[in-house]
Amino acid sequence: MTTVSDNIAFKITRKTDGTPAAERESLVANPGFGRAFTDHMAVVTYTEGRGWHSAEILPRQPLMLDPAASVLHYAQEIFEGMKAYRTPNGQPQFFRPDANARRFRKSAERMAMAQVPEELFLDAVNQLVKIDAGWIPDPEVGTLYLRPFMIATETALGVKPSSEYKFIVIACAAGEYFSKDAGPVTVWVEERTVRASRGGTGEAKCGGNYAASLTAQQEAKANGCHQVLFLDANERKWIEEMGGMNVMAVMDDGSLITPPLGGTILPGITRDSLLTLARDKGLIVREEPYAIEQLYADAASGHLRELFACGTAAVVTPIGTLKSAEGTHQISNQTGKVTAELRKALCDIQFGRAPDPHNWVHTVG
Ligand code: PLP
Ligand code: COI
């Protein structure tokens, strides 16, 4: 299901009555997460036999979908999460957008969907950020969060890969995913349901993985937790990842432990970047299975010093407490030194405040 995408040019239709400047500025100054949407969207259509066509940047608007569109029945849907950052000279930039484009292709492959060529993906996010640049918050407030996604739009109830797709990008001004003032977050260790199993869709960024995580997330909330940590499906022994972020542990011997990628975990771009930055800093990086009982024991003995969540939305968020049906395990009530250093090193590159030795940032333009 490969695609022809030779030089697809975006037709640009500006919104004539865009959000009034005062309203936009007030939203951008206090955006929260996932609600302060910009004025435009990118839409590209795929038709089997024709490939990608009809690329448009147009005013953000509801979609018209036939009620038999296959996404509504068989959940052929994938998405990405990425950000545009305002740099000190005002110029916006992306962080590793090529990695998002590649992961989007891998997710599409797993879900038997059309492949969006990397250049088309990058062009769509770039065009959208250019037209909605006024929605990028100041660095102290946040970023412009981009949500590229693809849905299956064929009108057909037969269970088969769709022959038509829409690739869409929307954007919103975004602040912290977790309130900064709240300090380290509390995480529910889910022992009842699993997020992903071997051979499943865990390493794809598809909507179904998130739907499957919601009962656990509900349980987490009911137990006063911000997020949920999933264990492996086979033994319910090994930590895997959280509902919407990867997890890392800092040990007292200067090592950083994170579960290995093995098909059930989303290969986080933040995860990969932090492992690189940690190696740059001389930390010992261990991508190793880590048993939850061992983690509890290490927290009690002091061998485990810091635990944090990482992802595009979460950035680097310290985990203070783990709770489960069996009880509560305290990690730390403040942000650890290594957590803070890694967060700073990452954000300084993302916001253009530090050199970019790994060529991760791409200027919008
Ligand atoms: N794991 C899950 C389940 C996620 O939803 C995310 C967020 O995208 C991540 C990990 C972190 O990935 P990334 O750092 O690429 O945002
Ligand atoms: C992201 O970090 O981009 C995600 O997709 C995770 C979700 C919690 C918003």
Coordinates of C-alpha atoms and ligand atoms in Angstrom, one line a residue:
M1 CA 0.0 0.0 0.0
T2 CA 2.8 2.4 -0.8
T3 CA 2.1 5.8 -2.0
V4 CA 2.9 8.2 -4.8
S5 CA 3.5 11.6 -3.4
D6 CA 5.4 13.5 -6.0
N7 CA 5.4 17.2 -5.1
I8 CA 1.9 17.5 -3.6
A9 CA 1.3 21.2 -3.1
F10 CA -0.9 22.4 -0.3
K11 CA -3.8 24.6 -1.4
I12 CA -4.1 27.3 1.3
T13 CA -7.4 28.8 2.4
R14 CA -7.1 31.3 5.2
K15 CA -9.8 31.7 7.7
T16 CA -11.4 35.0 7.0
D17 CA -12.8 35.6 10.5
G18 CA -9.9 34.2 12.5
T19 CA -10.0 34.2 16.3
P20 CA -9.8 37.8 17.4
A21 CA -6.3 38.7 18.6
A22 CA -7.4 39.5 22.2
E23 CA -9.2 36.1 22.5
R24 CA -6.3 34.2 21.0
E25 CA -3.7 36.0 23.3
S26 CA -5.8 35.1 26.3
L27 CA -6.0 31.5 25.3
V28 CA -2.3 31.3 24.4
A29 CA -1.4 32.8 27.8
N30 CA -3.3 30.1 29.7
P31 CA -3.9 27.3 27.3
G32 CA -4.1 24.2 29.5
F33 CA -3.7 21.0 27.4
G34 CA -5.7 20.0 24.4
R35 CA -8.4 22.7 24.3
A36 CA -6.9 25.9 22.8
F37 CA -7.2 24.9 19.2
T38 CA -5.7 27.0 16.4
D39 CA -7.7 28.4 13.4
H40 CA -6.5 26.0 10.7
M41 CA -5.9 22.4 9.9
A42 CA -4.1 20.4 7.3
V43 CA -6.0 17.7 5.4
V44 CA -4.7 15.3 2.7
T45 CA -6.7 12.6 1.1
Y46 CA -5.6 9.1 0.0
T47 CA -7.4 7.0 -2.6
E48 CA -6.2 3.6 -3.6
G49 CA -4.8 3.7 -7.1
R50 CA -4.3 7.5 -7.0
G51 CA -2.2 7.9 -3.9
W52 CA -2.2 11.1 -1.8
H53 CA -3.9 14.1 -3.3
S54 CA -6.0 17.2 -2.5
A55 CA -3.6 18.6 0.1
E56 CA -5.1 21.6 1.9
I57 CA -4.6 24.0 4.7
L58 CA -8.0 25.2 5.6
P59 CA -10.1 26.7 8.4
R60 CA -10.4 24.2 11.2
Q61 CA -13.9 22.6 10.9
P62 CA -15.8 19.5 11.6
L63 CA -15.2 16.5 9.4
M64 CA -17.9 15.0 7.1
L65 CA -17.8 11.2 7.5
D66 CA -20.2 8.6 6.2
P67 CA -21.6 6.7 9.2
A68 CA -20.2 3.5 7.6
A69 CA -16.6 5.0 7.4
S70 CA -14.4 2.1 8.5
V71 CA -12.6 4.1 11.2
L72 CA -15.9 4.3 13.1
H73 CA -16.2 0.5 13.2
Y74 CA -12.8 -1.1 13.0
A75 CA -10.7 1.6 14.5
Q76 CA -8.1 2.0 11.7
E77 CA -6.7 5.2 13.2
I78 CA -3.2 6.3 14.2
F79 CA -1.8 9.6 15.5
E80 CA 1.4 11.4 16.5
G81 CA 2.1 14.0 19.2
M82 CA 4.8 16.6 18.6
K83 CA 5.5 20.3 19.4
A84 CA 6.7 23.5 17.9
Y85 CA 8.8 25.6 20.3
R86 CA 9.4 29.3 20.3
T87 CA 13.1 30.1 20.4
P88 CA 14.7 33.1 22.0
N89 CA 14.7 35.1 18.7
G90 CA 11.0 34.3 18.2
Q91 CA 11.6 31.7 15.4
P92 CA 9.6 28.5 15.9
Q93 CA 11.3 25.1 15.6
F94 CA 10.4 21.5 15.8
F95 CA 12.2 18.8 17.7
R96 CA 13.0 15.6 15.8
P97 CA 9.9 15.9 13.5
D98 CA 11.5 13.3 11.2
A99 CA 11.3 10.8 14.0
N100 CA 7.5 11.4 14.3
A101 CA 7.2 11.0 10.6
R102 CA 9.0 7.7 10.7
R103 CA 7.0 6.4 13.7
F104 CA 3.8 7.4 11.9
R105 CA 4.8 5.2 8.9
K106 CA 5.5 2.3 11.3
S107 CA 2.2 2.7 13.0
A108 CA 0.5 2.8 9.6
E109 CA 2.2 -0.4 8.6
R110 CA 1.0 -2.2 11.7
M111 CA -2.5 -1.0 11.2
A112 CA -2.5 -1.9 7.4
M113 CA -3.0 1.8 6.5
A114 CA -1.6 3.9 3.6
Q115 CA 1.9 5.2 4.2
V116 CA 2.3 9.0 4.5
P117 CA 5.6 9.9 2.8
E118 CA 8.0 11.6 5.3
E119 CA 8.2 14.7 3.1
L120 CA 4.4 15.1 3.0
F121 CA 4.1 14.6 6.8
L122 CA 6.8 17.3 7.4
D123 CA 5.3 19.6 4.8
A124 CA 1.9 19.4 6.5
V125 CA 3.1 20.2 10.0
N126 CA 5.4 22.9 8.7
Q127 CA 2.6 24.7 6.7
L128 CA 0.2 24.5 9.6
V129 CA 2.7 26.0 12.1
K130 CA 3.5 28.8 9.6
I131 CA -0.1 29.8 9.2
D132 CA -0.9 29.5 12.9
A133 CA 2.4 30.8 14.3
G134 CA 0.5 33.4 16.4
W135 CA -0.8 30.5 18.5
I136 CA 2.7 29.4 19.8
P137 CA 2.9 30.3 23.5
D138 CA 5.9 32.0 25.1
P139 CA 8.4 29.4 26.3
E140 CA 7.5 30.1 30.0
V141 CA 3.9 29.1 29.2
G142 CA 4.4 26.2 26.8
T143 CA 4.4 25.1 23.1
L144 CA 2.2 24.5 20.1
Y145 CA 1.2 20.9 20.3
L146 CA 0.6 19.2 17.0
R147 CA -1.6 16.2 16.5
P148 CA -1.1 14.6 13.1
F149 CA -3.5 11.7 12.7
M150 CA -4.9 9.4 10.0
I151 CA -8.3 7.8 9.7
A152 CA -9.8 5.2 7.4
T153 CA -12.7 6.7 5.5
E154 CA -13.9 4.1 3.1
T155 CA -17.7 3.6 3.3
A156 CA -17.7 -0.2 3.8
L157 CA -18.5 -2.6 6.6
G158 CA -16.5 -5.5 5.3
V159 CA -13.5 -6.1 7.7
K160 CA -10.5 -5.2 5.5
P161 CA -8.0 -2.4 5.2
S162 CA -9.7 0.7 4.0
S163 CA -9.0 1.9 0.4
E164 CA -9.4 5.6 1.4
Y165 CA -7.8 7.7 4.2
K166 CA -7.5 11.2 5.5
F167 CA -4.3 12.5 6.9
I168 CA -5.1 15.4 9.1
V169 CA -3.0 17.8 11.3
I170 CA -4.6 19.9 14.0
A171 CA -2.8 22.1 16.6
C172 CA -3.4 23.6 20.0
A173 CA -1.5 26.0 22.2
A174 CA -0.4 23.8 25.2
G175 CA 0.9 24.3 28.7
E176 CA 2.0 21.6 31.0
Y177 CA 0.2 18.2 30.8
F178 CA 0.5 17.9 34.6
S179 CA 0.1 21.0 36.8
K180 CA 3.6 22.1 37.7
D181 CA 2.5 23.3 41.1
A182 CA 1.3 19.9 42.1
G183 CA 4.9 18.6 42.4
P184 CA 5.8 14.9 41.7
V185 CA 2.8 12.9 40.4
T186 CA 1.2 9.9 41.9
V187 CA 0.9 6.8 39.7
W188 CA -1.4 3.9 39.9
V189 CA 0.2 0.5 39.2
E190 CA -2.4 -1.4 37.2
E191 CA -2.6 -5.1 38.0
R192 CA -6.0 -5.9 36.6
T193 CA -5.9 -4.9 32.9
V194 CA -3.0 -4.7 30.4
R195 CA -2.2 -2.2 27.7
A196 CA -0.4 -4.4 25.2
S197 CA 0.7 -7.9 24.7
R198 CA 3.3 -9.6 22.4
G199 CA 2.3 -9.4 18.8
G200 CA -0.4 -6.8 19.6
T201 CA -0.3 -3.1 18.8
G202 CA 1.5 -1.8 21.8
E203 CA 4.4 -0.2 19.8
A204 CA 2.0 1.5 17.3
K205 CA 0.5 4.8 18.2
C206 CA -3.1 3.9 17.5
G207 CA -6.2 5.2 19.1
G208 CA -7.2 1.7 20.3
N209 CA -4.3 1.4 22.7
Y210 CA -5.6 4.5 24.4
A211 CA -9.2 3.3 24.5
A212 CA -7.9 0.1 26.1
S213 CA -6.1 2.2 28.8
L214 CA -9.1 4.2 30.0
T215 CA -10.6 1.8 32.6
A216 CA -7.2 1.7 34.2
Q217 CA -6.9 5.5 34.0
Q218 CA -10.4 5.7 35.6
E219 CA -9.3 3.4 38.4
A220 CA -6.1 5.5 38.8
K221 CA -8.2 8.7 39.2
A222 CA -10.6 7.0 41.6
N223 CA -7.5 6.2 43.7
G224 CA -6.2 9.7 43.7
C225 CA -3.6 9.1 41.0
H226 CA -2.6 11.2 38.0
Q227 CA -1.5 8.4 35.7
V228 CA -1.3 4.7 35.3
L229 CA 1.7 2.4 35.0
F230 CA 1.1 -0.8 33.1
L231 CA 2.8 -4.2 33.7
D232 CA 3.6 -6.8 31.1
A233 CA 0.7 -9.0 29.9
N234 CA 2.4 -12.4 30.4
E235 CA 3.6 -12.3 34.0
R236 CA 2.2 -9.0 35.4
K237 CA 5.7 -8.7 36.8
W238 CA 7.7 -6.2 34.7
I239 CA 7.0 -2.5 34.4
E240 CA 6.2 -1.4 30.8
E241 CA 5.1 2.1 30.4
M242 CA 2.4 4.6 31.4
G243 CA -0.9 5.4 29.7
G244 CA 0.7 8.2 27.6
M245 CA 4.4 8.3 28.5
N246 CA 7.5 6.1 29.1
V247 CA 9.1 5.6 32.5
M248 CA 12.7 5.8 33.7
A249 CA 14.4 5.1 37.1
V250 CA 17.5 6.8 38.4
M251 CA 19.6 4.5 40.7
D252 CA 22.1 5.4 43.4
D253 CA 25.0 4.0 41.3
G254 CA 24.6 6.6 38.6
S255 CA 22.6 4.4 36.2
L256 CA 19.3 5.0 34.4
I257 CA 17.0 2.1 33.9
T258 CA 14.1 2.0 31.5
P259 CA 12.2 -1.0 30.1
P260 CA 13.5 -2.2 26.8
L261 CA 11.5 -1.8 23.6
G262 CA 10.2 -5.1 22.5
G263 CA 7.0 -4.6 20.7
T264 CA 4.7 -3.8 23.6
I265 CA 6.0 -0.3 24.4
L266 CA 5.8 2.8 22.4
P267 CA 9.3 3.8 21.2
G268 CA 9.1 7.3 22.7
I269 CA 11.1 10.0 21.0
T270 CA 11.6 11.7 24.3
R271 CA 12.8 8.4 25.8
D272 CA 15.3 8.0 23.0
S273 CA 16.5 11.6 23.3
L274 CA 16.9 11.3 27.1
L275 CA 18.9 8.1 26.8
T276 CA 21.2 9.9 24.5
L277 CA 21.5 12.9 26.8
A278 CA 22.1 10.6 29.8
R279 CA 24.9 8.9 27.9
D280 CA 26.4 12.3 27.0
K281 CA 26.3 13.1 30.8
G282 CA 28.2 9.9 31.6
L283 CA 25.2 8.1 33.1
I284 CA 25.1 4.3 32.7
V285 CA 22.0 3.6 30.5
R286 CA 20.3 0.3 31.1
E287 CA 17.4 -0.7 28.8
E288 CA 16.5 -3.7 31.0
P289 CA 13.4 -5.4 32.3
Y290 CA 12.6 -4.0 35.8
A291 CA 10.3 -6.0 38.0
I292 CA 7.7 -4.0 40.0
E293 CA 8.5 -5.9 43.2
Q294 CA 12.2 -5.1 42.7
L295 CA 11.3 -1.4 42.1
Y296 CA 9.4 -1.4 45.4
A297 CA 12.3 -3.0 47.2
D298 CA 14.8 -0.5 45.6
A299 CA 12.6 2.4 46.6
A300 CA 12.6 1.1 50.2
S301 CA 16.3 0.5 50.4
G302 CA 17.2 3.8 48.7
H303 CA 18.9 2.1 45.7
L304 CA 16.2 3.7 43.6
R305 CA 16.6 7.4 43.9
E306 CA 14.3 9.0 41.3
L307 CA 11.5 7.8 39.0
F308 CA 10.1 9.9 36.2
A309 CA 7.7 9.8 33.3
C310 CA 8.7 11.1 29.9
G311 CA 7.0 12.0 26.7
T312 CA 6.1 14.8 24.4
A313 CA 3.1 16.0 26.4
A314 CA 4.6 15.1 29.8
V315 CA 8.2 16.3 29.0
V316 CA 10.0 14.9 32.1
T317 CA 7.6 14.6 35.1
P318 CA 8.8 13.3 38.4
I319 CA 6.9 10.4 40.0
G320 CA 6.6 10.8 43.8
T321 CA 4.4 7.9 44.8
L322 CA 3.3 4.6 43.4
K323 CA -0.1 3.2 44.5
S324 CA -1.6 -0.2 43.9
A325 CA -4.4 -2.4 45.2
E326 CA -1.8 -3.7 47.8
G327 CA -0.6 -0.4 49.1
T328 CA 1.5 2.8 48.7
H329 CA 5.2 3.1 47.9
Q330 CA 6.9 6.4 48.4
I331 CA 9.7 7.4 46.0
S332 CA 10.3 11.0 46.8
N333 CA 8.3 14.1 47.5
Q334 CA 10.5 16.4 45.4
T335 CA 12.0 16.5 41.9
G336 CA 15.3 14.6 41.9
K337 CA 18.6 16.1 40.7
V338 CA 19.1 13.8 37.7
T339 CA 15.4 14.2 36.7
A340 CA 15.8 18.0 36.8
E341 CA 19.1 18.0 34.9
L342 CA 17.8 15.8 32.1
R343 CA 14.6 17.9 31.8
K344 CA 16.7 21.0 31.6
A345 CA 19.1 19.6 29.0
L346 CA 16.2 18.4 26.9
C347 CA 14.1 21.6 27.1
D348 CA 17.2 23.8 26.5
I349 CA 17.7 22.1 23.1
Q350 CA 14.0 22.0 22.3
F351 CA 13.6 25.8 23.0
G352 CA 16.8 26.7 21.2
R353 CA 18.6 27.8 24.4
A354 CA 21.5 25.4 24.1
P355 CA 23.5 24.0 21.2
D356 CA 22.0 21.0 19.4
P357 CA 24.9 18.5 19.0
H358 CA 22.7 15.7 17.7
N359 CA 20.9 17.8 15.0
W360 CA 17.5 17.3 16.5
V361 CA 15.9 20.7 15.9
H362 CA 14.4 21.8 12.6
T363 CA 13.5 25.4 11.9
V364 CA 9.9 26.0 10.8
G365 CA 9.8 27.8 7.5
Ligands
PLP1 N1 4.2 6.0 25.6 C1 2.9 6.3 25.2 C2 1.8 5.3 25.4 C3 2.6 7.6 24.7 O1 1.4 7.9 24.4 C4 3.7 8.5 24.5 C5 3.4 9.8 24.0 O2 3.5 10.0 22.8 C6 5.0 8.1 24.9 C7 5.2 6.8 25.4 C8 6.1 9.0 24.7 O3 6.4 9.2 23.3 P1 7.1 10.5 22.8 O4 8.2 10.8 23.7 O5 7.5 10.2 21.4 O6 6.0 11.5 22.9
COI2 C1 2.0 12.8 23.6 O1 2.8 12.9 24.5 O2 2.1 13.4 22.5 C2 0.9 11.8 23.6 O3 0.4 11.5 22.6 C3 0.4 11.4 25.0 C4 -0.9 11.9 25.4 C5 -0.9 11.8 26.9 C6 -1.3 13.3 25.0

